[in-house]
Amino acid sequence: MTGKLDPALSHLRIIEIGSSAATSYCARLFADFGADVQKIEPPSGDPLRSSAPLTPKGHSAWFAFLNFNKSSRILDATDPSAIPRLTAMIEDCDILIDGRDVDAADCPPIDMAAIRQRCPGLIYLEASWFGDDGPYSGFAATDSTVRALAGLIKLIGPIEGPPLHAPDFQTGILAGLWGFIAAASSAISRMQGQLGRSWSLNIFESSLPVSEHLMFESIGDGDAMYRLGINRFWRVFPVGIYETRDGWLGITTGTPSQWRAFCDMLDIPELRDDRALALSEDRSLRIEQIERHLLPRLKERTAREWFTEGLKRNIPIVPVPDIADLINDHEKKKRGAIAPIFIGDEAGLTVGSAQRLTHTPPRWGGRCPSLGEQQALASTQRRPAGLSAQSSCAGFDPHPLHGTRVIDFTMGWAGPLCTRTLADLGADVIKIEAIQYPDWFRGVDRSPWYVNHRMYEKRMRFCIMNRNKRGITLDLTRWQGLALAKRLLAEADLVVDNYSVDVLPKLGLGYDVLRTLNPRLVMMSMSAFGSDSVHRNCRAYGSTLEQGSGLPSVIGQPDGPLVMSHSAFGDPIGGLHGCAAVLVALIHALNTGQGQFIDLSQIECMMSFMAPWITVHSIDGKPPIRYGNRHPQFVPHGCFRCGGEDNWIVLAATDNEMWQRLALLIGRPDWAADAALSSPEARRCIEDCIEADIQAWTLTRDAELVMFELQAARIAAGVARLPIDLLRDPHLKSRAFLQNIERAFVGLHQQPSMPIRQGTAPYAVRMAAPTLGEHNKEILSGVLKLSAGEIAQLERDGIIGTTLLSEEHFTN
């Protein structure tokens, strides 16, 4: 493929109104691929322009990351012409992204019903913290209070507490990805004759895919789930960050073979040969004993030296970089993961697009618009006249990706979440496994008991990640299975894999082969570092991705260790970024008939959370401040113990009025009346005292009652919940977020909904996750037109099947 192409989304015009990190990131993803994004701001500017951390000249690094390559338009709500001007801009756009429910930012009112009537092709996305119904619908919120409610804080930190959490740059990215998925999938359906769609985006629910596998797997653990300490995680060990002779090392040993290789590397045969330690969940019961062996051994070499040894043994370990390491990483700059940004008269670096489309690549760096500044578009491609007002000749289908076929070579969490989202939106996803090597989320145990009792059909995490898909088994190491896979790919729109980068090419299913079979095919590889990385063969899990992104270097107490925020954070982040990437490529394929290869690095996806610190450090060279549970902008801000055992509330005062209401509520009217405490900088001087008084007030109160008491006073607060608590969360229950569905071997079980909705009801789960090979006959006969006799022969030859092969098969 040669020649200069217009950016993949250069035919789209986006209007962004209101102020929220979620809608800003959603719109930025469109701008990355050439869309004309017009950000509407009041004369005082988007409130996010003041968000910390700030550059030396006072620019918000967070705002800059969310908004580069956009244009800024000033609209004064007091101007009588503001409403008709804004209405005209919206009617001339393709997608309206609305963050007013989070912060109206003095945006003039608009009559959306009338606009939709005149512009049936308009795609509309409206974001809110909790939706417009349910017990939390009116809650004041911050990033941290939402993550507390979403079960993402309580299990992190020291055993005695308080729980530790990452800074405030997570829900905006997660929700922004979901918003982009909703809007981009709508653009695809509109290109195929459908009307525009209206979506509601729930920021709270957008964070739940990070905790959902623990939410459902915790049913067996009940209320026994608790914090195990910093960099220790429930039922998985060792997964964490450890100090070496020089630097910090991220370690994950999931399978028995990885554990044995890890013990060999450290020369600890007594741990390797202990059969009681073969499985991760068994090791998690003997953490202290194991760490007595690990800690001194790890300090014998540097993090880089251990990384080199781990690569030889295919062990998922990685050095944990700091900000300077990331900025000086030549490979990340070359790939565009670290990109230049201009903010006013300051030049620095930020995190570039993680969607690495190789044929229509994203913009490399850019400029954050000054207030009212228009950006010069990179493309001269004209938008089709009247696109937003086009009529539809097709009947409305609630599923925007209906008619899209996806071949799914993914396992675990990241890849299956990507393809599950496509399936939820109506794509026909055909999941390919093998009876020899099925999805490892079915379990890695191959003992006769596990196989004979069909335990591989009973893992909730597999059921959650693979709903709405059809499943087929094919032995791709044999020519018959490979030939059938190629026939499926020849008629598909998209193929996704998250194997190691060489697996499919070695089987003869690399993109160079597949594009000759199907020129319009989009293929995405979801590896840890990227297919052209010097570390391309590094084995990685979601934990490895967080470790390698550098995020732990900005989490925790100033004088404490680096802190991970999840046992597998990188998986859902990679999955959602991957889903966004393939939608861009599918839009391009519909426009041009050309497919392309997407080289997604999941570590680069995780780096989005590091963007503000990367920018500031690239300009001032200073190491980032770690605030613990405090905040660079809000005082007070923290996690406070409530009555009972291990009950906590996260609260924040985000402005002076909220601070005054909080001071009155906790019995300090003197603080509320003291004008000298009207700024967070002034309150910082007595932050210890403020926190002590808040703690004294919360300590004797029930956490749930504290939350509602604070919220009644319009103070941002959220209970720090365990993942299992979400199964009985009153807000989720009121919104029918959890859906019941039947499945063989499991029975009636619950499934989480998507956080994006058309109308008030969630998208229904249409089909349970497939049992192993469940749809072999349906797909082979219905799609590939094989006869019953041919299918029977494939089963006799072991090319297909419905029963997992046990370890006895491989030893005989």
GROMACS .gro file of N, CA and C in nm, residues 248 304 318-326 332 546-553 562 610:
model
   66
  248TRP      N    1   1.310  -0.132   3.991
  248TRP     CA    2   1.195  -0.212   4.032
  248TRP      C    3   1.156  -0.305   3.918
  304ARG      N    4   1.698  -0.474   3.490
  304ARG     CA    5   1.730  -0.501   3.349
  304ARG      C    6   1.790  -0.640   3.331
  318VAL      N    7   0.902  -0.748   3.372
  318VAL     CA    8   0.937  -0.626   3.300
  318VAL      C    9   0.990  -0.522   3.399
  319PRO      N   10   1.093  -0.446   3.363
  319PRO     CA   11   1.135  -0.334   3.448
  319PRO      C   12   1.023  -0.229   3.455
  320VAL      N   13   1.008  -0.167   3.570
  320VAL     CA   14   0.907  -0.062   3.587
  320VAL      C   15   0.974   0.072   3.560
  321PRO      N   16   0.940   0.139   3.450
  321PRO     CA   17   1.007   0.264   3.416
  321PRO      C   18   0.954   0.381   3.500
  322ASP      N   19   1.036   0.484   3.511
  322ASP     CA   20   0.986   0.609   3.567
  322ASP      C   21   0.961   0.706   3.452
  323ILE      N   22   0.922   0.827   3.485
  323ILE     CA   23   0.886   0.924   3.381
  323ILE      C   24   1.003   0.948   3.285
  324ALA      N   25   1.123   0.965   3.342
  324ALA     CA   26   1.239   0.993   3.257
  324ALA      C   27   1.267   0.878   3.163
  325ASP      N   28   1.249   0.755   3.211
  325ASP     CA   29   1.271   0.638   3.124
  325ASP      C   30   1.177   0.642   3.004
  326LEU      N   31   1.052   0.676   3.028
  326LEU     CA   32   0.953   0.679   2.920
  326LEU      C   33   0.987   0.788   2.819
  332LYS      N   34   0.959   0.416   2.183
  332LYS     CA   35   0.825   0.473   2.202
  332LYS      C   36   0.809   0.603   2.124
  546GLU      N   37   0.053  -0.283   3.307
  546GLU     CA   38   0.054  -0.172   3.403
  546GLU      C   39   0.196  -0.147   3.454
  547GLN      N   40   0.266  -0.255   3.486
  547GLN     CA   41   0.403  -0.241   3.535
  547GLN      C   42   0.491  -0.171   3.431
  548GLY      N   43   0.481  -0.213   3.305
  548GLY     CA   44   0.566  -0.159   3.200
  548GLY      C   45   0.528  -0.021   3.153
  549SER      N   46   0.407   0.024   3.189
  549SER     CA   47   0.363   0.157   3.147
  549SER      C   48   0.421   0.268   3.231
  550GLY      N   49   0.474   0.235   3.348
  550GLY     CA   50   0.526   0.337   3.439
  550GLY      C   51   0.423   0.391   3.535
  551LEU      N   52   0.296   0.354   3.522
  551LEU     CA   53   0.192   0.409   3.609
  551LEU      C   54   0.222   0.390   3.757
  552PRO      N   55   0.276   0.275   3.802
  552PRO     CA   56   0.303   0.261   3.945
  552PRO      C   57   0.400   0.365   4.002
  553SER      N   58   0.479   0.428   3.915
  553SER     CA   59   0.577   0.525   3.964
  553SER      C   60   0.513   0.654   4.014
  562LEU      N   61   0.664   0.189   4.497
  562LEU     CA   62   0.575   0.203   4.383
  562LEU      C   63   0.454   0.112   4.403
  610MET      N   64  -0.056   0.817   3.212
  610MET     CA   65   0.067   0.885   3.252
  610MET      C   66   0.083   1.021   3.185
   0.00000   0.00000   0.00000
